[in-house]
mmCIF file of C-alpha atoms and ligand atoms in Angstrom:
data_model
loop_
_atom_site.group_PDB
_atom_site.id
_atom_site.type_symbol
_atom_site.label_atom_id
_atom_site.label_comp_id
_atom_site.label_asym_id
_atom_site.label_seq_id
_atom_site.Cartn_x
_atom_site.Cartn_y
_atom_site.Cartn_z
ATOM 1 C CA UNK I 818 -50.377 9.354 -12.819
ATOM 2 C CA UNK I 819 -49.427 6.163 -11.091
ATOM 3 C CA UNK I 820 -50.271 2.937 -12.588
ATOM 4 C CA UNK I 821 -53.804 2.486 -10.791
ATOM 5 C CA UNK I 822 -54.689 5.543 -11.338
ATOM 6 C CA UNK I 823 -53.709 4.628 -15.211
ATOM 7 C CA UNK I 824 -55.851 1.423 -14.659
ATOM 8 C CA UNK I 825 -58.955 3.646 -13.646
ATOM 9 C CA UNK I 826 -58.578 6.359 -16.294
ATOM 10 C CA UNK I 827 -58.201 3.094 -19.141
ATOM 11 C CA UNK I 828 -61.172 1.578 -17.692
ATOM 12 C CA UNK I 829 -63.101 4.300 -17.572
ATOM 13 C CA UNK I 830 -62.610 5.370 -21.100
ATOM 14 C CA UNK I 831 -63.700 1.238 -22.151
ATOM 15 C CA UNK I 832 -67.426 2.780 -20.657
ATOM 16 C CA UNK I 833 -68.496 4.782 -24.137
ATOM 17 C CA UNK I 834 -67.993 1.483 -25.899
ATOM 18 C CA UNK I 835 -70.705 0.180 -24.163
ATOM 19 C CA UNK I 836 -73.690 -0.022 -26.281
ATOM 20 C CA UNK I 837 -76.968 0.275 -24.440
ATOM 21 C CA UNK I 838 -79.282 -2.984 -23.199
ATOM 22 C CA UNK I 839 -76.583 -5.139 -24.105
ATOM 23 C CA UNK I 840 -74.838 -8.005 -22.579
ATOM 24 C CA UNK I 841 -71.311 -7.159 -22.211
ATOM 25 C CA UNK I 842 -68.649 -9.616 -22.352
ATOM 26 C CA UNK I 843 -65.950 -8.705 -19.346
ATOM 27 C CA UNK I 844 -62.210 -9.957 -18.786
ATOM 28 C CA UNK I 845 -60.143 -10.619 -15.670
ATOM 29 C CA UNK I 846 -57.885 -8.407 -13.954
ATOM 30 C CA UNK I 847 -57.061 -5.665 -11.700
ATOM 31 C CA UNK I 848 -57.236 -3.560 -14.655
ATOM 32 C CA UNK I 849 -60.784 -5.293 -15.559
ATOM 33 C CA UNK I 850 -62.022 -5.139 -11.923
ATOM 34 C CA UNK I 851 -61.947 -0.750 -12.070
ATOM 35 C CA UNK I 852 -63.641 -1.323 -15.432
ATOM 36 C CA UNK I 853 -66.334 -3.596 -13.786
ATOM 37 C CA UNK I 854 -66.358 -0.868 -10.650
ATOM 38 C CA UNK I 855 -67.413 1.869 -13.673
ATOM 39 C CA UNK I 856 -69.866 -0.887 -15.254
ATOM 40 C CA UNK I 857 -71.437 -1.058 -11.836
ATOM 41 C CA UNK I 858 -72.695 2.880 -12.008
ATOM 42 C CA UNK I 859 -74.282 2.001 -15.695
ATOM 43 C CA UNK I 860 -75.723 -1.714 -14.646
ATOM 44 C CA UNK I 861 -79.441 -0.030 -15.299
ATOM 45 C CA UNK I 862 -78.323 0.393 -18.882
ATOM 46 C CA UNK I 863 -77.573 -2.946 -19.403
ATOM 47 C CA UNK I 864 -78.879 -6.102 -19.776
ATOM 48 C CA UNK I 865 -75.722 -7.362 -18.129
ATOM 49 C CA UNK I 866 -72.604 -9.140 -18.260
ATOM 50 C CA UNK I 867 -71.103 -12.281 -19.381
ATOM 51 C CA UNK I 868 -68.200 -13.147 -17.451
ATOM 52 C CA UNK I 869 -64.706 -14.961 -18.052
ATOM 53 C CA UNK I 870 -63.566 -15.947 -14.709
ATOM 54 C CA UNK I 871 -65.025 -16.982 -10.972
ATOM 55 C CA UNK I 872 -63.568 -13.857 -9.806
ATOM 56 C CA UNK I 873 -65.125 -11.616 -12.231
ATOM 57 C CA UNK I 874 -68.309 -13.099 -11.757
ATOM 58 C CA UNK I 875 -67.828 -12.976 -7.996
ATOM 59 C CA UNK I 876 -67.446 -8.755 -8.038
ATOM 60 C CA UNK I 877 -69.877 -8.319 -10.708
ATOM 61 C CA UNK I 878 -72.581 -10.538 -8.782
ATOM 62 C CA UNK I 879 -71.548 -7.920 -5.631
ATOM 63 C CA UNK I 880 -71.588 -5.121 -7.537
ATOM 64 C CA UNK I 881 -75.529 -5.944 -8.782
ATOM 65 C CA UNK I 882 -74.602 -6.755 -12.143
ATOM 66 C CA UNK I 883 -76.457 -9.828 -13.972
ATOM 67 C CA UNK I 884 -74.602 -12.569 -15.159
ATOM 68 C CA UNK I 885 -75.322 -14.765 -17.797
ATOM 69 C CA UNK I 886 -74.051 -18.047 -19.036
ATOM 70 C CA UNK I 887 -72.351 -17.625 -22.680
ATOM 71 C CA UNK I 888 -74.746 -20.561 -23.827
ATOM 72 C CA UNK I 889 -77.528 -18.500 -23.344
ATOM 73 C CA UNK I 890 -75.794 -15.658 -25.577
ATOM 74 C CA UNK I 891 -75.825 -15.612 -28.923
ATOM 75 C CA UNK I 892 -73.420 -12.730 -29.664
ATOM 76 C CA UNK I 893 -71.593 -9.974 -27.755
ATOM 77 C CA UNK I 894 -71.327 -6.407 -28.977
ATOM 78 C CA UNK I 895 -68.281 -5.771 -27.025
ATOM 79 C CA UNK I 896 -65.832 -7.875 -25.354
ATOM 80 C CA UNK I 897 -63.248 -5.956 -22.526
ATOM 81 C CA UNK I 898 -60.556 -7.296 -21.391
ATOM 82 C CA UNK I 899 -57.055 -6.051 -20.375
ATOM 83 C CA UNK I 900 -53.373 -7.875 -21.119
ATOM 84 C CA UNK I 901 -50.136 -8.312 -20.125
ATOM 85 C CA UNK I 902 -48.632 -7.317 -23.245
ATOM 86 C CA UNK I 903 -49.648 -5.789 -26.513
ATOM 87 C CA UNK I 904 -47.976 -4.816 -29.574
ATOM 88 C CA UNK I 905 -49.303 -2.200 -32.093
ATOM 89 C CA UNK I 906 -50.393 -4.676 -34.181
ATOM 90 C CA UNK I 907 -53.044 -5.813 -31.172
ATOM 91 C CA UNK I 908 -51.844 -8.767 -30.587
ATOM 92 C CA UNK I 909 -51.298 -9.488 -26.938
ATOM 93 C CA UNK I 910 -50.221 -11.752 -24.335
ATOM 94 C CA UNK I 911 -52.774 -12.719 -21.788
ATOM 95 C CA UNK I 912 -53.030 -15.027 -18.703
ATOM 96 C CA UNK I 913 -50.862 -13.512 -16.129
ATOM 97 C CA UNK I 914 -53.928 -14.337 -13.497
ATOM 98 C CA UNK I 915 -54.694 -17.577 -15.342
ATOM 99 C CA UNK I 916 -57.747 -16.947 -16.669
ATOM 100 C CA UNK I 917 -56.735 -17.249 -20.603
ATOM 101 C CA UNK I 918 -59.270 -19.881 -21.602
ATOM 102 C CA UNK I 919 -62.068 -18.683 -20.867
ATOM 103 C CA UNK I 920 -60.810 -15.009 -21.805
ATOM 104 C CA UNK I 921 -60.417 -16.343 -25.165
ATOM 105 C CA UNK I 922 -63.533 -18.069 -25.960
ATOM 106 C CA UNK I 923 -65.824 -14.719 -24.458
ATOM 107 C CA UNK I 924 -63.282 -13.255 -26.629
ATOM 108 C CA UNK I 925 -64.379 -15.164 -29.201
ATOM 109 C CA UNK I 926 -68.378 -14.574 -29.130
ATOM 110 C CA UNK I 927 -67.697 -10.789 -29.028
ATOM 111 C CA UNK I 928 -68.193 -8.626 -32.250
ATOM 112 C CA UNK I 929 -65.793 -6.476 -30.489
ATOM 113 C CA UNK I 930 -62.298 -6.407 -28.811
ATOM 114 C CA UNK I 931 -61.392 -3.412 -26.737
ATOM 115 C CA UNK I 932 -58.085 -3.954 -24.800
ATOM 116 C CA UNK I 933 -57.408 -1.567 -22.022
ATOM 117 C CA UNK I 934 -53.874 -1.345 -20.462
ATOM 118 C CA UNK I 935 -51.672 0.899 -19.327
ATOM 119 C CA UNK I 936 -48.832 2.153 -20.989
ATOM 120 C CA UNK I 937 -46.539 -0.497 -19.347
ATOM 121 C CA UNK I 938 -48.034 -3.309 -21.172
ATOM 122 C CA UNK I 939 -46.869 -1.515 -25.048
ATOM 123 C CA UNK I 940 -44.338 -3.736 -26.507
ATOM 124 C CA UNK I 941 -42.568 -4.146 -29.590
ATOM 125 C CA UNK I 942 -42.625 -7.874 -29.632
ATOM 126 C CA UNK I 943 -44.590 -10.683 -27.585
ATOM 127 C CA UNK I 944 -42.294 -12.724 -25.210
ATOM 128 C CA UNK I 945 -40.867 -10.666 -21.985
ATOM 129 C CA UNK I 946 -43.620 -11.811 -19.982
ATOM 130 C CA UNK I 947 -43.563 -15.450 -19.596
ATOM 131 C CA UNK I 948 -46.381 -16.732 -21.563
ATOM 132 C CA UNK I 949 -49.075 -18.739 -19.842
ATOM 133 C CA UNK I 950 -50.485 -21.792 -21.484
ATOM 134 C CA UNK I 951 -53.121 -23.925 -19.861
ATOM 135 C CA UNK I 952 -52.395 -27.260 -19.520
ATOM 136 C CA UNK I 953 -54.530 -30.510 -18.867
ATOM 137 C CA UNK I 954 -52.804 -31.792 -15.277
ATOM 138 C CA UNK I 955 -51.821 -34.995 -16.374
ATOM 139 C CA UNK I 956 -50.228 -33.954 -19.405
ATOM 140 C CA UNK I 957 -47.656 -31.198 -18.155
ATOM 141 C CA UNK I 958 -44.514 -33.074 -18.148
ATOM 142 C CA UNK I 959 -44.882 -34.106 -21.984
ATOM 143 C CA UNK I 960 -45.891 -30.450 -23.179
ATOM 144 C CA UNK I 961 -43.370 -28.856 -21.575
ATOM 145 C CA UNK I 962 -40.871 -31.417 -23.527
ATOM 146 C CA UNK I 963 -42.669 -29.849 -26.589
ATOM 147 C CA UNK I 964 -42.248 -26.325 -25.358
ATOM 148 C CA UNK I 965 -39.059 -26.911 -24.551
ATOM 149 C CA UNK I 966 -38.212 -27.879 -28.346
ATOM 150 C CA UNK I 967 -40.068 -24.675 -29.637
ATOM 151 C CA UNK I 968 -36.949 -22.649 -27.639
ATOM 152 C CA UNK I 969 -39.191 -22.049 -24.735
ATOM 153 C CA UNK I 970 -38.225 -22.374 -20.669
ATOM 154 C CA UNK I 971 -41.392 -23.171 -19.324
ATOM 155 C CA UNK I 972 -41.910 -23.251 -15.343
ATOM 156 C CA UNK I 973 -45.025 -24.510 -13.878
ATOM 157 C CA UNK I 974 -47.058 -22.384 -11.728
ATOM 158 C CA UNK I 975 -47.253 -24.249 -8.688
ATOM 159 C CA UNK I 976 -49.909 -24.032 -6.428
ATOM 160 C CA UNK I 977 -52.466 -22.267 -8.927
ATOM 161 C CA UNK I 978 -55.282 -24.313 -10.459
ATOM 162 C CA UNK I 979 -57.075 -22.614 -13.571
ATOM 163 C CA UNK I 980 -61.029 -22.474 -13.303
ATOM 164 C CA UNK I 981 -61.503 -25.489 -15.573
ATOM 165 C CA UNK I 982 -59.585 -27.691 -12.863
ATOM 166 C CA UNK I 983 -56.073 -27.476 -15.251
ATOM 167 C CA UNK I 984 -52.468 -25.766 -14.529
ATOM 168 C CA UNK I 985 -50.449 -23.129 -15.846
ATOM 169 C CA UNK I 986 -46.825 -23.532 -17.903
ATOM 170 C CA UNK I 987 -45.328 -19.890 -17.865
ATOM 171 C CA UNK I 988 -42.613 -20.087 -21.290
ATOM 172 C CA UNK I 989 -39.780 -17.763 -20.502
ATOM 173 C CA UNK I 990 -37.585 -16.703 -22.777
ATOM 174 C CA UNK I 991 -39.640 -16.202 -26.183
ATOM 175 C CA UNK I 992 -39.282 -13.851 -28.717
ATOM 176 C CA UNK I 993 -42.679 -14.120 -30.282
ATOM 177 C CA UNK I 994 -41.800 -12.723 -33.746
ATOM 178 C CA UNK I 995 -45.015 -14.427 -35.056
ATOM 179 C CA UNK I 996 -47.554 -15.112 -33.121
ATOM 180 C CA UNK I 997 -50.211 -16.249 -35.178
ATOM 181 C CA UNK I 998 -48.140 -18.966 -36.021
ATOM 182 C CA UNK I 999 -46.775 -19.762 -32.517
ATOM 183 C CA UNK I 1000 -50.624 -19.689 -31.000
ATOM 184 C CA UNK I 1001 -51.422 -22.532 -33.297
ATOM 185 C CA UNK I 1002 -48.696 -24.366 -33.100
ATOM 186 C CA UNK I 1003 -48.730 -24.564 -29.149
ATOM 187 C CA UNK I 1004 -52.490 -25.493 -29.538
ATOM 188 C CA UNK I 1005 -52.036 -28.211 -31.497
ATOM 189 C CA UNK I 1006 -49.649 -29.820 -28.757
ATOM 190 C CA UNK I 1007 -51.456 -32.654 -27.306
ATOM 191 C CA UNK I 1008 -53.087 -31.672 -23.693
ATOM 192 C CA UNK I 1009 -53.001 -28.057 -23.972
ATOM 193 C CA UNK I 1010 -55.895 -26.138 -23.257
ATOM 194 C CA UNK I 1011 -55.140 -23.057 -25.356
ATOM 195 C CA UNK I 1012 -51.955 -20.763 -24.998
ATOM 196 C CA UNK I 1013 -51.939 -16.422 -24.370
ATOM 197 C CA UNK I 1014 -51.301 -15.776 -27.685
ATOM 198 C CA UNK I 1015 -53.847 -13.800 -28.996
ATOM 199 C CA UNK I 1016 -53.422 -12.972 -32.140
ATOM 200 C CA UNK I 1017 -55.126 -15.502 -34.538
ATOM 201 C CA UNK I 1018 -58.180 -13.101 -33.027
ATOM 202 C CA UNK I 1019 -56.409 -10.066 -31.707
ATOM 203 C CA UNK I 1020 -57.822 -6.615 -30.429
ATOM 204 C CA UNK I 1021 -59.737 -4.598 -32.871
ATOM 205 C CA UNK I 1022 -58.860 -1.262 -30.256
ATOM 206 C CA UNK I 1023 -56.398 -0.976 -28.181
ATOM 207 C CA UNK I 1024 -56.550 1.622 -24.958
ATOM 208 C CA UNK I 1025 -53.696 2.446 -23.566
ATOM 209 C CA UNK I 1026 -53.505 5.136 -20.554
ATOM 210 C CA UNK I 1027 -50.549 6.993 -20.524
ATOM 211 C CA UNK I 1028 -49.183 10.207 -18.330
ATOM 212 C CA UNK I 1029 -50.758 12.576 -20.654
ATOM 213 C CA UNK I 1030 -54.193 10.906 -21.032
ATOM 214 C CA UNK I 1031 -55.839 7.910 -23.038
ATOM 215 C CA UNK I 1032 -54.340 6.939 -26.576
ATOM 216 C CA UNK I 1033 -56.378 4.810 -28.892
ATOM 217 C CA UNK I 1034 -55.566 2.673 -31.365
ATOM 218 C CA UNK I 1035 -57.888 1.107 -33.882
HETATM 219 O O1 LIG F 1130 -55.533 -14.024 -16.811
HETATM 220 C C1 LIG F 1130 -55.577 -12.814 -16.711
HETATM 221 C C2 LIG F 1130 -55.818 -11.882 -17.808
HETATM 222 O O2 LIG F 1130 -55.373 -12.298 -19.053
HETATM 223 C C3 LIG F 1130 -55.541 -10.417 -17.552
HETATM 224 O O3 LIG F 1130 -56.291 -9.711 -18.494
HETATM 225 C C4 LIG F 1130 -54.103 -10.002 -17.684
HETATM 226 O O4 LIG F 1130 -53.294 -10.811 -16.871
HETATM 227 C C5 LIG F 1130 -53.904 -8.516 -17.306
HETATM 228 O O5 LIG F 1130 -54.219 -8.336 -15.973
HETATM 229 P P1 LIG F 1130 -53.951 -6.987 -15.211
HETATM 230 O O6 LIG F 1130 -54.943 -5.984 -15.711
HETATM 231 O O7 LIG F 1130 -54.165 -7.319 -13.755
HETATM 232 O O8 LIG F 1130 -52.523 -6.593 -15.472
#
């Protein structure tokens, strides 16, 4: 299997934990976008979808799936999303398409986590991929002092702007040996929006598509 066709057999598999007339919460990615292509053939067994991005919303909307705004939720059974890393402990780094704030707070609402990846995204420990961390505009130059002083290389992402109007720092070199700790702590730097960590609320399953089929872990 190449990795799309990984991405396809992982997002199909995310379909069973779809519970029926509910409002599913749905991620961002080209991992998420096959799983919103397979929530598109169930849409008449759901109430719908709440989404975390403008480009999620934009192919569900196409696709004939209803969207609703969180505010009018008051809890998600089910919250699927993918990653760009994830150890076996569930906790993952997210962001790579920017979309980590409003990932984590649908992430939030959801009674439910169900990451789906494929096999490239299993690590051992957080920190190969550069991890994203929203920042408000005018305060980039100061955070990535602080990030700088946590042993981080951070490099802004130039040219992208996040859906809330803010801008990306991508921290290279990490070795994210606890990330419960390191999520706070780059939270509580003045003008960031919230960082890729997520572990203080992690997966609860984990779907990862490999050569020989779909491995869970829960
Ligand atoms: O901001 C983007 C999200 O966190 C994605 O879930 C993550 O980057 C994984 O995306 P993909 O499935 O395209 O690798």
């Amino acid at each position: 299997m190449d990795q799309n066709e990984k991405k396809q057999a992982v997002a199909n598999a995310a379909i069973k934990y779809v519970e029926q007339d509910s409002i599913v919460g749905v991620g961002t990615g080209s991992t998420v976008n096959y799983f919103i292509d397979a929530l598109a053939k169930i849409k008449h067994n759901i109430e719908g979808a709440v989404s975390s991005s403008t480009a999620s919303t934009e192919r569900m909307k196409k696709l004939g799936i209803e969207v609703f705004d969180l505010n009018s939720v008051d809890q998600l059974s089910v919250y699927i999303d993918g990653a760009d890393e994830v150890t076996d402990h569930k906790h993952m780094i997210k962001g790579g398409g920017a979309a980590l704030t409003q990932e984590k707070i649908v992430a939030a609402v959801a009674k439910k986590f169900v990451c789906i990846v494929d096999d490239s995204k299993r690590v051992g420990v957080l920190g190969k991929f550069p991890l994203p961390v929203e920042v408000i505009p005018m305060a980039r130059s100061y955070v990535a002092r602080e990030l700088v002083k946590l042993g981080g290389d951070p490099v802004y992402r130039e040219g992208v702007t996040t859906d809330n109007g803010n801008v990306i720092l991508d921290v290279h070199n990490l070795e994210i040996l606890n990330p419960r700790e390191l999520e706070q702590q780059i939270n509580n730097i003045a003008g960031v929006v919230t960082n890729g960590i997520f572990a203080m609320r992690g997966a609860d399953v984990v779907l990862s598509a490999t050569d020989t089929g779909v491995e869970t872990l829960d």
